Amino acid sequence: MRVENMAGAQKEKDVMVKKVYQHKHRISMIAGLFNSNIVAPLIFEGNCNKAIFETYVKDILIKELRAGQVVVMDNINFHKNSKVKELIESVGASILFLPTYSPDLNPIEHYWFKIKHQIRKDTSNFTYFFDAVYHVLQKVTTLPA
């Protein structure tokens, strides 16, 4: 939490205004969806970038992929990476990029909505945030109707 002081003058009086900001930590989740089940989940603090996504694909995702499967991704820059393409194709899988600005076409987006909602609901029951996330991922196994 950070407290920022802002001072200003008003009719020859000094006015002190305090604003309190709650810093929120960004938690990112990457995963695949296969047969209505989350596969190869990765949860970490911070934003995703090219290096993190490449490492995820190399160390986690391709261990779950099988020949003939299709990896559906949106058009964020780090998805369109020659190393990622090479890794996915090395196991006989292929990539399908969704049209720009079309998250509604990606089934996992519906899953993320359900997971985020459940995490917000369940976090007060856990001491550690990541325990709540793990609990929700274990509980959420099918797409919402």
PDB file of C-alpha atoms in Angstrom:
ATOM      1  CA  MET A   1       0.000   0.000   0.000  1.00  0.00           C
ATOM      2  CA  ARG A   2       1.341   3.452  -0.864  1.00  0.00           C
ATOM      3  CA  VAL A   3       0.268   6.769   0.596  1.00  0.00           C
ATOM      4  CA  GLU A   4       0.755   9.750  -1.665  1.00  0.00           C
ATOM      5  CA  ASN A   5       0.634  13.278  -0.296  1.00  0.00           C
ATOM      6  CA  MET A   6      -0.548  16.049  -2.527  1.00  0.00           C
ATOM      7  CA  ALA A   7      -0.143  19.630  -1.330  1.00  0.00           C
ATOM      8  CA  GLY A   8      -1.842  22.675  -2.783  1.00  0.00           C
ATOM      9  CA  ALA A   9      -2.574  26.237  -1.754  1.00  0.00           C
ATOM     10  CA  GLN A  10      -6.115  27.479  -1.349  1.00  0.00           C
ATOM     11  CA  LYS A  11      -6.774  31.117  -0.325  1.00  0.00           C
ATOM     12  CA  GLU A  12      -3.427  31.425   1.439  1.00  0.00           C
ATOM     13  CA  LYS A  13      -3.996  28.201   3.396  1.00  0.00           C
ATOM     14  CA  ASP A  14      -1.935  25.102   2.789  1.00  0.00           C
ATOM     15  CA  VAL A  15      -4.118  22.109   2.196  1.00  0.00           C
ATOM     16  CA  MET A  16      -2.797  18.589   2.650  1.00  0.00           C
ATOM     17  CA  VAL A  17      -4.727  15.852   0.873  1.00  0.00           C
ATOM     18  CA  LYS A  18      -3.902  12.199   1.373  1.00  0.00           C
ATOM     19  CA  LYS A  19      -4.754   9.582  -1.180  1.00  0.00           C
ATOM     20  CA  VAL A  20      -4.387   5.946  -0.334  1.00  0.00           C
ATOM     21  CA  TYR A  21      -3.632   3.527  -3.142  1.00  0.00           C
ATOM     22  CA  GLN A  22      -3.942  -0.211  -2.732  1.00  0.00           C
ATOM     23  CA  HIS A  23      -1.357  -1.850  -4.965  1.00  0.00           C
ATOM     24  CA  LYS A  24      -2.710  -5.004  -6.478  1.00  0.00           C
ATOM     25  CA  HIS A  25      -0.388  -7.696  -7.679  1.00  0.00           C
ATOM     26  CA  ARG A  26      -1.155  -9.023 -11.118  1.00  0.00           C
ATOM     27  CA  ILE A  27      -1.574 -12.764 -11.173  1.00  0.00           C
ATOM     28  CA  SER A  28      -1.359 -14.350 -14.609  1.00  0.00           C
ATOM     29  CA  MET A  29      -2.634 -17.757 -15.609  1.00  0.00           C
ATOM     30  CA  ILE A  30      -1.798 -19.680 -18.759  1.00  0.00           C
ATOM     31  CA  ALA A  31      -3.345 -23.037 -19.573  1.00  0.00           C
ATOM     32  CA  GLY A  32      -4.726 -25.223 -22.280  1.00  0.00           C
ATOM     33  CA  LEU A  33      -8.222 -26.610 -22.597  1.00  0.00           C
ATOM     34  CA  PHE A  34      -8.743 -30.168 -23.823  1.00  0.00           C
ATOM     35  CA  ASN A  35     -12.004 -32.125 -23.604  1.00  0.00           C
ATOM     36  CA  SER A  36     -13.407 -29.500 -21.202  1.00  0.00           C
ATOM     37  CA  ASN A  37     -10.466 -29.902 -18.833  1.00  0.00           C
ATOM     38  CA  ILE A  38      -7.736 -27.431 -17.970  1.00  0.00           C
ATOM     39  CA  VAL A  39      -4.338 -28.837 -18.949  1.00  0.00           C
ATOM     40  CA  ALA A  40      -0.801 -27.584 -18.406  1.00  0.00           C
ATOM     41  CA  PRO A  41      -1.698 -24.700 -16.072  1.00  0.00           C
ATOM     42  CA  LEU A  42       0.893 -22.101 -15.090  1.00  0.00           C
ATOM     43  CA  ILE A  43       0.115 -19.438 -12.505  1.00  0.00           C
ATOM     44  CA  PHE A  44       2.592 -16.672 -11.737  1.00  0.00           C
ATOM     45  CA  GLU A  45       2.834 -13.150 -10.409  1.00  0.00           C
ATOM     46  CA  GLY A  46       3.343 -10.454 -13.029  1.00  0.00           C
ATOM     47  CA  ASN A  47       2.597 -10.022 -16.714  1.00  0.00           C
ATOM     48  CA  CYS A  48       3.246 -12.578 -19.400  1.00  0.00           C
ATOM     49  CA  ASN A  49       5.822 -11.820 -22.067  1.00  0.00           C
ATOM     50  CA  LYS A  50       7.686 -13.569 -24.873  1.00  0.00           C
ATOM     51  CA  ALA A  51      10.290 -15.206 -22.599  1.00  0.00           C
ATOM     52  CA  ILE A  52       7.714 -16.513 -20.112  1.00  0.00           C
ATOM     53  CA  PHE A  53       5.431 -17.825 -22.856  1.00  0.00           C
ATOM     54  CA  GLU A  54       8.282 -19.571 -24.697  1.00  0.00           C
ATOM     55  CA  THR A  55       9.376 -21.219 -21.446  1.00  0.00           C
ATOM     56  CA  TYR A  56       5.785 -22.266 -20.723  1.00  0.00           C
ATOM     57  CA  VAL A  57       5.406 -23.870 -24.154  1.00  0.00           C
ATOM     58  CA  LYS A  58       8.821 -25.582 -23.980  1.00  0.00           C
ATOM     59  CA  ASP A  59       8.676 -26.849 -20.386  1.00  0.00           C
ATOM     60  CA  ILE A  60       4.957 -27.418 -19.782  1.00  0.00           C
ATOM     61  CA  LEU A  61       2.617 -27.289 -22.781  1.00  0.00           C
ATOM     62  CA  ILE A  62       4.405 -29.522 -25.284  1.00  0.00           C
ATOM     63  CA  LYS A  63       4.570 -32.312 -22.691  1.00  0.00           C
ATOM     64  CA  GLU A  64       0.746 -32.382 -22.828  1.00  0.00           C
ATOM     65  CA  LEU A  65       0.327 -32.003 -26.604  1.00  0.00           C
ATOM     66  CA  ARG A  66      -0.211 -34.910 -28.986  1.00  0.00           C
ATOM     67  CA  ALA A  67       0.133 -35.151 -32.748  1.00  0.00           C
ATOM     68  CA  GLY A  68      -2.929 -33.802 -34.524  1.00  0.00           C
ATOM     69  CA  GLN A  69      -4.032 -31.460 -31.737  1.00  0.00           C
ATOM     70  CA  VAL A  70      -4.624 -27.800 -32.538  1.00  0.00           C
ATOM     71  CA  VAL A  71      -3.451 -25.007 -30.251  1.00  0.00           C
ATOM     72  CA  VAL A  72      -5.864 -22.071 -30.531  1.00  0.00           C
ATOM     73  CA  MET A  73      -4.377 -18.693 -29.618  1.00  0.00           C
ATOM     74  CA  ASP A  74      -5.264 -15.050 -29.893  1.00  0.00           C
ATOM     75  CA  ASN A  75      -3.064 -12.556 -31.701  1.00  0.00           C
ATOM     76  CA  ILE A  76      -0.997 -11.163 -28.852  1.00  0.00           C
ATOM     77  CA  ASN A  77       2.566 -10.548 -30.055  1.00  0.00           C
ATOM     78  CA  PHE A  78       4.288 -13.203 -27.950  1.00  0.00           C
ATOM     79  CA  HIS A  79       1.953 -15.904 -29.313  1.00  0.00           C
ATOM     80  CA  LYS A  80       3.131 -15.130 -32.850  1.00  0.00           C
ATOM     81  CA  ASN A  81       6.667 -16.236 -32.200  1.00  0.00           C
ATOM     82  CA  SER A  82       8.705 -18.493 -34.476  1.00  0.00           C
ATOM     83  CA  LYS A  83      10.195 -20.409 -31.514  1.00  0.00           C
ATOM     84  CA  VAL A  84       6.707 -21.117 -30.099  1.00  0.00           C
ATOM     85  CA  LYS A  85       5.515 -22.275 -33.537  1.00  0.00           C
ATOM     86  CA  GLU A  86       8.556 -24.531 -33.895  1.00  0.00           C
ATOM     87  CA  LEU A  87       8.039 -26.072 -30.430  1.00  0.00           C
ATOM     88  CA  ILE A  88       4.339 -26.788 -30.983  1.00  0.00           C
ATOM     89  CA  GLU A  89       4.886 -28.237 -34.445  1.00  0.00           C
ATOM     90  CA  SER A  90       7.769 -30.398 -33.147  1.00  0.00           C
ATOM     91  CA  VAL A  91       5.225 -32.692 -31.449  1.00  0.00           C
ATOM     92  CA  GLY A  92       2.923 -32.848 -34.480  1.00  0.00           C
ATOM     93  CA  ALA A  93       0.420 -30.265 -33.230  1.00  0.00           C
ATOM     94  CA  SER A  94      -0.602 -27.161 -35.162  1.00  0.00           C
ATOM     95  CA  ILE A  95      -1.580 -23.583 -34.354  1.00  0.00           C
ATOM     96  CA  LEU A  96      -4.789 -21.745 -35.199  1.00  0.00           C
ATOM     97  CA  PHE A  97      -4.846 -17.995 -34.599  1.00  0.00           C
ATOM     98  CA  LEU A  98      -8.202 -16.427 -33.855  1.00  0.00           C
ATOM     99  CA  PRO A  99      -9.354 -13.312 -35.678  1.00  0.00           C
ATOM    100  CA  THR A 100      -8.311 -10.086 -33.975  1.00  0.00           C
ATOM    101  CA  TYR A 101     -10.528  -8.952 -31.091  1.00  0.00           C
ATOM    102  CA  SER A 102     -12.583 -12.134 -30.921  1.00  0.00           C
ATOM    103  CA  PRO A 103     -12.182 -13.649 -27.437  1.00  0.00           C
ATOM    104  CA  ASP A 104     -15.759 -14.942 -27.699  1.00  0.00           C
ATOM    105  CA  LEU A 105     -14.511 -17.494 -30.262  1.00  0.00           C
ATOM    106  CA  ASN A 106     -11.989 -18.936 -27.800  1.00  0.00           C
ATOM    107  CA  PRO A 107     -13.611 -21.550 -25.513  1.00  0.00           C
ATOM    108  CA  ILE A 108     -11.003 -21.097 -22.780  1.00  0.00           C
ATOM    109  CA  GLU A 109     -12.102 -17.470 -22.299  1.00  0.00           C
ATOM    110  CA  HIS A 110     -15.426 -18.759 -20.914  1.00  0.00           C
ATOM    111  CA  TYR A 111     -13.442 -20.978 -18.594  1.00  0.00           C
ATOM    112  CA  TRP A 112     -11.295 -18.053 -17.363  1.00  0.00           C
ATOM    113  CA  PHE A 113     -14.452 -16.100 -16.547  1.00  0.00           C
ATOM    114  CA  LYS A 114     -15.717 -18.968 -14.401  1.00  0.00           C
ATOM    115  CA  ILE A 115     -12.329 -19.494 -12.725  1.00  0.00           C
ATOM    116  CA  LYS A 116     -11.817 -15.794 -11.907  1.00  0.00           C
ATOM    117  CA  HIS A 117     -15.326 -15.539 -10.486  1.00  0.00           C
ATOM    118  CA  GLN A 118     -14.769 -18.574  -8.268  1.00  0.00           C
ATOM    119  CA  ILE A 119     -11.341 -17.327  -7.110  1.00  0.00           C
ATOM    120  CA  ARG A 120     -12.836 -13.983  -6.047  1.00  0.00           C
ATOM    121  CA  LYS A 121     -15.509 -15.901  -4.154  1.00  0.00           C
ATOM    122  CA  ASP A 122     -13.123 -18.376  -2.476  1.00  0.00           C
ATOM    123  CA  THR A 123     -10.026 -16.316  -1.584  1.00  0.00           C
ATOM    124  CA  SER A 124     -11.283 -15.403   1.890  1.00  0.00           C
ATOM    125  CA  ASN A 125     -11.267 -19.110   2.798  1.00  0.00           C
ATOM    126  CA  PHE A 126      -7.518 -19.473   2.205  1.00  0.00           C
ATOM    127  CA  THR A 127      -4.417 -18.015   3.846  1.00  0.00           C
ATOM    128  CA  TYR A 128      -2.443 -18.092   0.610  1.00  0.00           C
ATOM    129  CA  PHE A 129      -3.836 -16.840  -2.678  1.00  0.00           C
ATOM    130  CA  PHE A 130      -2.189 -19.597  -4.713  1.00  0.00           C
ATOM    131  CA  ASP A 131      -3.897 -22.216  -2.524  1.00  0.00           C
ATOM    132  CA  ALA A 132      -7.242 -20.671  -3.485  1.00  0.00           C
ATOM    133  CA  VAL A 133      -6.295 -20.753  -7.171  1.00  0.00           C
ATOM    134  CA  TYR A 134      -5.222 -24.404  -6.922  1.00  0.00           C
ATOM    135  CA  HIS A 135      -8.478 -25.265  -5.146  1.00  0.00           C
ATOM    136  CA  VAL A 136     -10.563 -23.558  -7.833  1.00  0.00           C
ATOM    137  CA  LEU A 137      -8.657 -25.241 -10.669  1.00  0.00           C
ATOM    138  CA  GLN A 138      -9.338 -28.610  -9.035  1.00  0.00           C
ATOM    139  CA  LYS A 139     -13.032 -27.759  -8.654  1.00  0.00           C
ATOM    140  CA  VAL A 140     -13.752 -26.191 -12.046  1.00  0.00           C
ATOM    141  CA  THR A 141     -13.753 -28.997 -14.572  1.00  0.00           C
ATOM    142  CA  THR A 142     -16.396 -28.176 -17.163  1.00  0.00           C
ATOM    143  CA  LEU A 143     -17.309 -25.209 -19.295  1.00  0.00           C
ATOM    144  CA  PRO A 144     -20.207 -23.076 -18.117  1.00  0.00           C
ATOM    145  CA  ALA A 145     -23.486 -23.699 -19.904  1.00  0.00           C
TER     146      ALA A 145
END
